[in-house]
Every structure is written in structure tokens, then in C-alpha cells.
Short mmCIF file of the C-alpha atoms (twelve columns), coordinates in Angstrom:
data_MODEL
# 
_entry.id   MODEL 
# 
loop_
_atom_site.group_PDB 
_atom_site.id 
_atom_site.type_symbol 
_atom_site.label_atom_id 
_atom_site.label_alt_id 
_atom_site.label_comp_id 
_atom_site.label_asym_id 
_atom_site.label_seq_id 
_atom_site.Cartn_x 
_atom_site.Cartn_y 
_atom_site.Cartn_z 
_atom_site.pdbx_PDB_model_num 
ATOM 1   C CA . MET A 1   -0.171  -0.015 0.286  1 
ATOM 2   C CA . LEU A 2   1.223   3.809  -1.220 1 
ATOM 3   C CA . LYS A 3   0.640   6.681  0.997  1 
ATOM 4   C CA . ILE A 4   1.396   10.394 -0.139 1 
ATOM 5   C CA . ALA A 5   1.255   13.413 1.386  1 
ATOM 6   C CA . ILE A 6   1.576   16.420 -0.793 1 
ATOM 7   C CA . THR A 7   3.537   19.188 0.726  1 
ATOM 8   C CA . LYS A 8   3.591   22.965 -0.250 1 
ATOM 9   C CA . SER A 9   6.595   24.351 -2.357 1 
ATOM 10  C CA . SER A 10  10.150  22.902 -1.009 1 
ATOM 11  C CA . ARG A 11  8.600   20.400 1.109  1 
ATOM 12  C CA . SER A 12  8.399   17.332 -1.029 1 
ATOM 13  C CA . LEU A 13  6.246   14.581 -1.493 1 
ATOM 14  C CA . LEU A 14  6.773   11.631 0.856  1 
ATOM 15  C CA . ILE A 15  6.204   8.300  0.017  1 
ATOM 16  C CA . PHE A 16  5.731   5.090  2.335  1 
ATOM 17  C CA . GLU A 17  5.794   0.901  0.849  1 
ATOM 18  C CA . ALA A 18  5.334   -1.836 3.808  1 
ATOM 19  C CA . MET A 19  7.808   -3.820 4.448  1 
ATOM 20  C CA . PRO A 20  7.163   -7.079 6.464  1 
ATOM 21  C CA . HIS A 21  7.431   -7.130 10.253 1 
ATOM 22  C CA . ARG A 22  5.452   -9.082 13.117 1 
ATOM 23  C CA . LYS A 23  1.834   -8.713 11.912 1 
ATOM 24  C CA . THR A 24  -0.775  -7.662 14.613 1 
ATOM 25  C CA . THR A 25  -4.085  -8.836 14.366 1 
ATOM 26  C CA . GLY A 26  -6.188  -5.996 16.300 1 
ATOM 27  C CA . VAL A 27  -5.696  -2.902 18.667 1 
ATOM 28  C CA . ILE A 28  -6.818  -3.123 22.296 1 
ATOM 29  C CA . ALA A 29  -8.071  0.076  24.028 1 
ATOM 30  C CA . GLU A 30  -8.269  -0.088 27.411 1 
ATOM 31  C CA . HIS A 31  -9.453  3.344  29.365 1 
ATOM 32  C CA . HIS A 32  -7.892  4.283  32.497 1 
ATOM 33  C CA . VAL A 33  -8.935  7.586  35.347 1 
ATOM 34  C CA . ILE A 34  -5.803  9.021  37.137 1 
ATOM 35  C CA . LYS A 35  -5.960  10.991 40.014 1 
ATOM 36  C CA . SER A 36  -3.802  14.291 39.483 1 
ATOM 37  C CA . ALA A 37  -2.419  16.380 42.466 1 
ATOM 38  C CA . PHE A 38  -1.205  18.406 39.946 1 
ATOM 39  C CA . LEU A 39  -4.266  19.532 38.364 1 
ATOM 40  C CA . LYS A 40  -6.244  18.762 40.979 1 
ATOM 41  C CA . ARG A 41  -8.808  16.505 38.654 1 
ATOM 42  C CA . GLU A 42  -9.908  13.591 37.329 1 
ATOM 43  C CA . VAL A 43  -7.535  12.692 33.840 1 
ATOM 44  C CA . LYS A 44  -9.418  10.329 31.398 1 
ATOM 45  C CA . VAL A 45  -6.402  7.969  29.578 1 
ATOM 46  C CA . ASP A 46  -7.428  5.775  26.657 1 
ATOM 47  C CA . CYS A 47  -4.394  3.214  25.996 1 
ATOM 48  C CA . TYR A 48  -4.637  1.472  22.479 1 
ATOM 49  C CA . LEU A 49  -1.864  -1.062 22.185 1 
ATOM 50  C CA . PRO A 50  -0.915  -3.753 19.435 1 
ATOM 51  C CA . MET A 51  -2.933  -6.881 20.271 1 
ATOM 52  C CA . GLU A 52  0.406   -8.860 20.487 1 
ATOM 53  C CA . ALA A 53  1.948   -5.933 22.624 1 
ATOM 54  C CA . GLY A 54  3.467   -8.133 25.084 1 
ATOM 55  C CA . SER A 55  5.557   -9.548 22.876 1 
ATOM 56  C CA . PHE A 56  7.410   -7.305 21.800 1 
ATOM 57  C CA . THR A 57  10.940  -6.031 22.678 1 
ATOM 58  C CA . GLU A 58  11.318  -2.948 21.473 1 
ATOM 59  C CA . ILE A 59  7.756   -0.353 21.292 1 
ATOM 60  C CA . SER A 60  7.485   3.352  20.686 1 
ATOM 61  C CA . LEU A 61  4.963   5.689  22.845 1 
ATOM 62  C CA . LEU A 62  3.097   8.546  21.260 1 
ATOM 63  C CA . LEU A 63  1.226   10.701 24.151 1 
ATOM 64  C CA . ILE A 64  -1.674  12.715 22.197 1 
ATOM 65  C CA . ASN A 65  -3.331  15.357 23.600 1 
ATOM 66  C CA . ASP A 66  -7.723  15.610 23.204 1 
ATOM 67  C CA . GLY A 67  -7.672  12.444 23.468 1 
ATOM 68  C CA . GLN A 68  -11.507 12.686 23.771 1 
ATOM 69  C CA . ASP A 69  -11.213 13.411 19.710 1 
ATOM 70  C CA . LEU A 70  -9.613  10.181 19.392 1 
ATOM 71  C CA . VAL A 71  -12.408 8.531  20.486 1 
ATOM 72  C CA . THR A 72  -14.747 10.377 17.701 1 
ATOM 73  C CA . MET A 73  -12.586 9.789  14.955 1 
ATOM 74  C CA . HIS A 74  -12.480 5.683  15.826 1 
ATOM 75  C CA . PHE A 75  -8.692  5.861  16.391 1 
ATOM 76  C CA . GLN A 76  -8.753  2.589  17.081 1 
ATOM 77  C CA . HIS A 77  -10.173 1.165  13.774 1 
ATOM 78  C CA . LEU A 78  -7.586  3.802  12.519 1 
ATOM 79  C CA . LEU A 79  -4.689  1.992  14.183 1 
ATOM 80  C CA . LYS A 80  -6.035  -2.003 13.424 1 
ATOM 81  C CA . GLU A 81  -6.112  -0.789 9.226  1 
ATOM 82  C CA . LEU A 82  -2.229  0.197  9.871  1 
ATOM 83  C CA . TYR A 83  -1.398  -2.798 11.680 1 
ATOM 84  C CA . ASP A 84  -3.545  -5.053 9.158  1 
ATOM 85  C CA . HIS A 85  -1.609  -4.044 6.371  1 
ATOM 86  C CA . ASN A 86  2.069   -4.380 7.995  1 
ATOM 87  C CA . GLU A 87  2.504   -0.771 7.493  1 
ATOM 88  C CA . ILE A 88  3.462   0.408  11.168 1 
ATOM 89  C CA . THR A 89  5.649   -0.770 13.872 1 
ATOM 90  C CA . PRO A 90  4.455   -1.468 17.248 1 
ATOM 91  C CA . LEU A 91  2.946   1.790  19.005 1 
ATOM 92  C CA . MET A 92  1.319   1.997  22.103 1 
ATOM 93  C CA . CYS A 93  -0.794  5.230  21.432 1 
ATOM 94  C CA . VAL A 94  -2.162  7.224  24.774 1 
ATOM 95  C CA . GLY A 95  -4.670  9.473  24.649 1 
ATOM 96  C CA . LEU A 96  -4.972  12.352 27.145 1 
ATOM 97  C CA . HIS A 97  -8.889  13.744 27.632 1 
ATOM 98  C CA . CYS A 98  -8.768  17.456 28.381 1 
ATOM 99  C CA . GLY A 99  -10.339 18.972 31.039 1 
ATOM 100 C CA . HIS A 100 -12.613 22.005 31.335 1 
ATOM 101 C CA . ASP A 101 -10.116 24.473 31.720 1 
ATOM 102 C CA . ARG A 102 -8.419  23.572 28.342 1 
ATOM 103 C CA . LYS A 103 -7.192  27.050 27.641 1 
ATOM 104 C CA . ASN A 104 -5.442  27.024 30.817 1 
ATOM 105 C CA . GLU A 105 -3.721  23.836 30.896 1 
ATOM 106 C CA . TYR A 106 -2.549  23.303 27.096 1 
ATOM 107 C CA . ALA A 107 -0.560  26.451 26.241 1 
ATOM 108 C CA . THR A 108 3.097   27.726 26.973 1 
ATOM 109 C CA . ALA A 109 4.363   26.906 30.005 1 
ATOM 110 C CA . LYS A 110 6.813   29.170 30.783 1 
ATOM 111 C CA . ILE A 111 4.825   32.161 29.209 1 
ATOM 112 C CA . ALA A 112 1.246   33.054 29.618 1 
ATOM 113 C CA . ASP A 113 -0.426  34.736 26.472 1 
ATOM 114 C CA . TYR A 114 -1.991  38.143 26.761 1 
ATOM 115 C CA . LYS A 115 -4.892  37.638 28.100 1 
ATOM 116 C CA . GLY A 116 -3.030  35.714 30.961 1 
ATOM 117 C CA . ARG A 117 -4.320  31.736 29.828 1 
ATOM 118 C CA . GLY A 118 -1.890  29.266 30.633 1 
ATOM 119 C CA . THR A 119 -1.868  29.204 34.141 1 
ATOM 120 C CA . LYS A 120 -2.146  25.360 34.611 1 
ATOM 121 C CA . ALA A 121 0.397   24.555 31.360 1 
ATOM 122 C CA . ALA A 122 3.179   23.879 33.442 1 
ATOM 123 C CA . LEU A 123 0.717   21.290 36.085 1 
ATOM 124 C CA . HIS A 124 0.114   20.205 33.439 1 
ATOM 125 C CA . ASP A 125 4.022   19.364 32.299 1 
ATOM 126 C CA . GLN A 126 3.832   17.862 36.020 1 
ATOM 127 C CA . PHE A 127 1.073   15.967 35.403 1 
ATOM 128 C CA . VAL A 128 2.655   14.171 32.069 1 
ATOM 129 C CA . PHE A 129 6.159   13.538 33.844 1 
ATOM 130 C CA . GLU A 130 5.686   12.728 37.283 1 
ATOM 131 C CA . GLU A 131 1.676   10.339 36.962 1 
ATOM 132 C CA . LEU A 132 0.891   9.652  33.731 1 
ATOM 133 C CA . LEU A 133 4.567   8.686  32.695 1 
ATOM 134 C CA . PRO A 134 5.029   6.376  36.000 1 
ATOM 135 C CA . PHE A 135 1.843   4.924  35.579 1 
ATOM 136 C CA . LEU A 136 1.930   3.866  32.334 1 
ATOM 137 C CA . ARG A 137 5.343   2.137  33.112 1 
ATOM 138 C CA . THR A 138 3.649   0.556  36.107 1 
ATOM 139 C CA . ARG A 139 0.414   -0.258 34.434 1 
ATOM 140 C CA . TYR A 140 2.212   -1.965 31.500 1 
ATOM 141 C CA . SER A 141 5.001   -3.079 33.013 1 
ATOM 142 C CA . MET A 142 7.008   -1.089 30.171 1 
ATOM 143 C CA . TYR A 143 9.924   0.693  31.970 1 
ATOM 144 C CA . PHE A 144 11.294  1.375  29.023 1 
ATOM 145 C CA . PHE A 145 10.498  2.670  25.185 1 
ATOM 146 C CA . LYS A 146 12.245  2.461  22.343 1 
ATOM 147 C CA . GLU A 147 11.221  6.186  21.687 1 
ATOM 148 C CA . LYS A 148 8.300   8.755  22.777 1 
ATOM 149 C CA . SER A 149 6.766   11.036 20.771 1 
ATOM 150 C CA . TYR A 150 3.882   13.889 21.626 1 
ATOM 151 C CA . ALA A 151 1.219   15.017 19.367 1 
ATOM 152 C CA . GLY A 152 -2.125  16.959 19.707 1 
ATOM 153 C CA . PHE A 153 -4.725  19.247 18.041 1 
ATOM 154 C CA . SER A 154 -5.218  22.959 18.132 1 
ATOM 155 C CA . LEU A 155 -4.563  24.082 21.344 1 
ATOM 156 C CA . GLY A 156 -3.306  20.627 22.364 1 
ATOM 157 C CA . GLY A 157 -0.970  20.677 19.329 1 
ATOM 158 C CA . LEU A 158 0.235   24.201 20.932 1 
ATOM 159 C CA . SER A 159 0.971   21.968 23.955 1 
ATOM 160 C CA . ALA A 160 2.531   19.097 22.188 1 
ATOM 161 C CA . LEU A 161 5.047   21.477 20.622 1 
ATOM 162 C CA . ASP A 162 5.820   23.269 24.191 1 
ATOM 163 C CA . ILE A 163 6.644   20.254 25.941 1 
ATOM 164 C CA . VAL A 164 8.707   18.320 23.661 1 
ATOM 165 C CA . TRP A 165 10.772  21.486 22.744 1 
ATOM 166 C CA . ASN A 166 11.177  22.380 26.271 1 
ATOM 167 C CA . TYR A 167 11.886  18.770 27.324 1 
ATOM 168 C CA . PRO A 168 13.804  17.624 23.881 1 
ATOM 169 C CA . GLN A 169 16.078  14.733 26.216 1 
ATOM 170 C CA . GLU A 170 12.638  13.019 26.526 1 
ATOM 171 C CA . PHE A 171 11.040  12.960 23.080 1 
ATOM 172 C CA . THR A 172 12.411  12.515 19.285 1 
ATOM 173 C CA . LYS A 173 8.957   13.549 17.245 1 
ATOM 174 C CA . VAL A 174 6.409   15.898 17.423 1 
ATOM 175 C CA . GLY A 175 2.909   16.205 15.295 1 
ATOM 176 C CA . VAL A 176 1.027   19.442 15.640 1 
ATOM 177 C CA . PHE A 177 -2.281  19.346 13.705 1 
ATOM 178 C CA . SER A 178 -4.040  22.680 13.194 1 
ATOM 179 C CA . GLY A 179 -1.658  23.996 15.909 1 
ATOM 180 C CA . SER A 180 -2.499  27.607 17.660 1 
ATOM 181 C CA . LEU A 181 0.532   28.586 16.679 1 
ATOM 182 C CA . TRP A 182 -1.109  32.072 16.702 1 
ATOM 183 C CA . TRP A 183 -0.491  32.159 21.260 1 
ATOM 184 C CA . ARG A 184 0.692   35.608 21.509 1 
ATOM 185 C CA . ASP A 185 1.746   37.659 24.774 1 
ATOM 186 C CA . LYS A 186 0.065   40.791 23.187 1 
ATOM 187 C CA . ASP A 187 -2.916  41.643 21.985 1 
ATOM 188 C CA . GLN A 188 -2.744  41.574 17.910 1 
ATOM 189 C CA . ASP A 189 -5.024  45.029 17.709 1 
ATOM 190 C CA . ALA A 190 -2.375  46.652 20.106 1 
ATOM 191 C CA . ASP A 191 -0.193  49.268 18.260 1 
ATOM 192 C CA . ASP A 192 2.772   48.161 19.288 1 
ATOM 193 C CA . PHE A 193 1.606   44.763 18.061 1 
ATOM 194 C CA . ASP A 194 4.795   42.441 15.801 1 
ATOM 195 C CA . GLU A 195 3.833   39.142 14.881 1 
ATOM 196 C CA . SER A 196 7.669   38.476 14.503 1 
ATOM 197 C CA . LYS A 197 8.444   39.441 18.401 1 
ATOM 198 C CA . ASN A 198 4.951   38.170 20.390 1 
ATOM 199 C CA . HIS A 199 4.283   35.463 18.749 1 
ATOM 200 C CA . ILE A 200 5.270   32.898 22.044 1 
ATOM 201 C CA . MET A 201 6.341   29.466 20.413 1 
ATOM 202 C CA . HIS A 202 8.065   31.364 17.424 1 
ATOM 203 C CA . ARG A 203 10.071  33.278 20.115 1 
ATOM 204 C CA . GLN A 204 11.070  29.988 22.271 1 
ATOM 205 C CA . ILE A 205 12.561  28.695 19.215 1 
ATOM 206 C CA . ARG A 206 14.106  31.491 17.902 1 
ATOM 207 C CA . GLU A 207 15.839  32.103 21.576 1 
ATOM 208 C CA . GLY A 208 16.159  27.844 22.160 1 
ATOM 209 C CA . LYS A 209 18.656  25.271 21.949 1 
ATOM 210 C CA . TYR A 210 18.915  23.318 18.834 1 
ATOM 211 C CA . ALA A 211 18.507  19.235 19.695 1 
ATOM 212 C CA . SER A 212 19.638  17.421 16.196 1 
ATOM 213 C CA . TRP A 213 17.282  14.683 16.729 1 
ATOM 214 C CA . LEU A 214 13.532  16.137 17.017 1 
ATOM 215 C CA . LYS A 215 11.712  15.997 14.122 1 
ATOM 216 C CA . PHE A 216 8.584   17.989 13.633 1 
ATOM 217 C CA . PHE A 217 5.425   16.893 11.412 1 
ATOM 218 C CA . PHE A 218 2.877   19.913 11.238 1 
ATOM 219 C CA . GLU A 219 -1.144  19.916 9.376  1 
ATOM 220 C CA . VAL A 220 -2.742  22.665 8.168  1 
ATOM 221 C CA . GLY A 221 -6.384  22.645 6.771  1 
ATOM 222 C CA . THR A 222 -6.568  25.230 3.625  1 
ATOM 223 C CA . GLN A 223 -10.265 25.730 5.465  1 
ATOM 224 C CA . ASP A 224 -8.681  25.997 8.705  1 
ATOM 225 C CA . GLU A 225 -9.783  29.250 9.275  1 
ATOM 226 C CA . THR A 226 -10.533 32.638 7.476  1 
ATOM 227 C CA . ALA A 227 -8.712  35.238 9.707  1 
ATOM 228 C CA . ASP A 228 -5.778  37.006 7.503  1 
ATOM 229 C CA . ARG A 229 -4.544  39.551 9.752  1 
ATOM 230 C CA . ASN A 230 -2.123  40.475 7.451  1 
ATOM 231 C CA . ASN A 231 -3.976  40.974 4.500  1 
ATOM 232 C CA . ASN A 232 -1.293  38.612 2.179  1 
ATOM 233 C CA . GLY A 233 -4.037  36.171 1.133  1 
ATOM 234 C CA . ILE A 234 -2.749  33.649 3.437  1 
ATOM 235 C CA . ILE A 235 -4.943  32.204 6.370  1 
ATOM 236 C CA . ASP A 236 -2.925  32.911 9.634  1 
ATOM 237 C CA . ALA A 237 -3.040  29.080 10.159 1 
ATOM 238 C CA . ILE A 238 -1.097  28.955 7.188  1 
ATOM 239 C CA . ASP A 239 1.088   31.739 7.948  1 
ATOM 240 C CA . ASP A 240 1.994   30.925 11.489 1 
ATOM 241 C CA . THR A 241 2.786   27.218 10.606 1 
ATOM 242 C CA . ILE A 242 5.300   28.215 7.918  1 
ATOM 243 C CA . SER A 243 6.484   31.254 10.090 1 
ATOM 244 C CA . LEU A 244 7.606   28.643 12.602 1 
ATOM 245 C CA . ILE A 245 8.937   26.464 10.201 1 
ATOM 246 C CA . ASP A 246 10.959  29.048 9.028  1 
ATOM 247 C CA . GLU A 247 12.417  29.603 12.797 1 
ATOM 248 C CA . LEU A 248 13.278  25.816 13.093 1 
ATOM 249 C CA . ILE A 249 15.196  26.196 10.144 1 
ATOM 250 C CA . LYS A 250 16.926  29.108 11.241 1 
ATOM 251 C CA . LYS A 251 17.523  26.900 14.315 1 
ATOM 252 C CA . GLY A 252 19.378  24.745 12.172 1 
ATOM 253 C CA . TYR A 253 16.750  21.991 11.496 1 
ATOM 254 C CA . SER A 254 16.915  20.528 7.844  1 
ATOM 255 C CA . GLN A 255 14.158  20.132 5.150  1 
ATOM 256 C CA . GLU A 256 14.450  16.179 6.269  1 
ATOM 257 C CA . SER A 257 13.419  16.892 9.599  1 
ATOM 258 C CA . ILE A 258 10.478  19.091 9.050  1 
ATOM 259 C CA . THR A 259 7.679   17.692 7.223  1 
ATOM 260 C CA . TYR A 260 4.205   20.107 6.391  1 
ATOM 261 C CA . LEU A 261 1.162   18.495 5.349  1 
ATOM 262 C CA . GLU A 262 -1.223  21.106 3.614  1 
ATOM 263 C CA . LEU A 263 -5.368  19.680 3.511  1 
ATOM 264 C CA . GLN A 264 -7.139  20.835 0.309  1 
ATOM 265 C CA . ASP A 265 -10.574 21.706 2.234  1 
ATOM 266 C CA . GLY A 266 -9.504  21.074 5.522  1 
ATOM 267 C CA . ARG A 267 -11.164 22.210 8.272  1 
ATOM 268 C CA . HIS A 268 -10.376 22.941 12.237 1 
ATOM 269 C CA . ASP A 269 -11.702 19.811 12.989 1 
ATOM 270 C CA . VAL A 270 -12.085 16.303 13.566 1 
ATOM 271 C CA . PRO A 271 -12.860 14.838 10.472 1 
ATOM 272 C CA . THR A 272 -9.315  16.857 8.982  1 
ATOM 273 C CA . TRP A 273 -7.330  15.502 11.990 1 
ATOM 274 C CA . ALA A 274 -8.424  11.932 11.105 1 
ATOM 275 C CA . ARG A 275 -7.588  12.543 7.328  1 
ATOM 276 C CA . ALA A 276 -3.912  13.884 8.538  1 
ATOM 277 C CA . LEU A 277 -3.379  10.833 11.098 1 
ATOM 278 C CA . PRO A 278 -2.455  7.774  9.082  1 
ATOM 279 C CA . VAL A 279 0.097   10.157 7.123  1 
ATOM 280 C CA . PHE A 280 1.735   11.282 10.789 1 
ATOM 281 C CA . LEU A 281 1.559   7.603  11.844 1 
ATOM 282 C CA . LEU A 282 3.324   6.354  8.722  1 
ATOM 283 C CA . TRP A 283 6.030   9.209  8.537  1 
ATOM 284 C CA . GLY A 284 6.828   8.509  12.086 1 
ATOM 285 C CA . TRP A 285 6.663   5.170  12.615 1 
ATOM 286 C CA . GLY A 286 6.178   3.516  8.781  1 
ATOM 287 C CA . SER A 287 7.664   -0.169 8.851  1 
ATOM 288 C CA . LYS A 288 10.321  1.410  6.008  1 
ATOM 289 C CA . LEU A 289 11.926  4.227  7.673  1 
# 
């Protein structure tokens, strides 16, 4: 089976071919509730594992914010299709359901936005490292993962990127779907607003350290939104993503370490992300890599 993701401008075609490996006949979905001392709430967590996960000597871990969206898109079936065609290597996917205070938990942990949102983002980080990961290792007796990666949708994508960027020693890849990369520390209507300076995630990359092993996957739909603040004919969601990719390139990341998927007619919604997820999974864990 052949999968092709058509990218924009200098970002090239991605082509995946299946290679033989241990065949998996299904996907197990297990549901847990973790009482978080940091977030002061119960966090629903869905774990998706290959049917024969216990027999694999190496398995990768993918954390995904907004795990409730995975339920909506029938993620278990999506994974099963990939395994049935021998297209991806063993992967444990963990969907973290968001809470009612999503705009404070899914944000940039070190810098609040111009409305003061993001007050619980650092606590969300602590939940991931000090509660979620220990739980997974104990519950599934998986004390070592081949690699760890993180992904998310919209604000959840911003959060995933923020965590991977600030804890690069923990991760290898990040997936950002319709990421809220507009997140800024100044109102765009302010007289002194400067999009080259006031986008928080862009600035973190510009001022941060280069980690050579990191790889980045970005997805945006051409109908993700209609806003075009600089009137250049390109919606802000695409503009913000491409400008962030430019920051990564300036930091030293090669074109090969960054993938940009622009979905024609793609929207800021679960059906669009469901279209993009197989491309992401093949990109990161395809049998031929």
C-alpha cells in the first residue's frame, strides 16, 4: 500500500511502502482514570496497544492531547487498518482527555498569553512526567520505550510542541495538527504588536537550543480558518505554521527533519485530523524508515 502526502513549496512528497514485520491482528483500547494531584482533577486516559504488545521487545510511545477526539474519529479502527496492512511498527498510543480548563492547561508553560491564559500549563507538564508516565510504566510493565513522541490538535498541538521543545531529552518527534501557533503575548490589535516578536512559540524556538534528533510534523487545512491579519491572501493558520517552520530552519533543522502537510479543503475539525493522522503515523513509525 502506498501513502502520499502532498506538501507545499519546498517541502517534498512523502512516500511510504510497507515492509514485513511481526503482524498484529488487532488493537486493544484500555480506559483509565488518573487522579492528578497537580491538575486537581481526574484525567481520563485511553491506551491503544497492538494486540500482541507484550511480545514485542521494543515499542514506541506516542502521547496525544485531546484524547476525546481520538474516540470521535474511531482511532482504534484507524490503527487496526495500519497494523493489518503491516504498515507501522509497534506503537503504544495514549490519548489524554482534556479538562474543562483546557485553555489554561494546554498552553505554553513558561509564558502566559496576552489574556493571562496558560496558568496550568506547567502543572500539565508535571502531570505528564510525574504521574502519567510512571502510571504507564507500572500498569503495562513497560519501563523502557524505544522512543517517546507527542502530538495534539489545535491548543493541544501547541501544548505538545511546547513540551517537546522544552524537554527534548525526553522525545524524538512531535505532531502538530492545526496548531494554535498564533498564541501571543500581546493583543494583535495593539499599536505595538509585532508578529515577528509577539508569537510565544516562535520566540521560544528562536531563543531556545538546537536538539539535532528532534523531528517535526505540521498539518494545516486550507479552510482551517478565514482570518488573514496581514491581508496577504494566506490564512493565519498557514502563515503561522510556515513562519514557525522558518524559525526551525534558522535554528538549524534541515528540511528532512520537518514535514508540512497542507490538506486541501481541510478544516479545524476532527474529520480533517482523522485524514491527517495516518500520514503522521506512517511518517513517524512506518515499516520502511
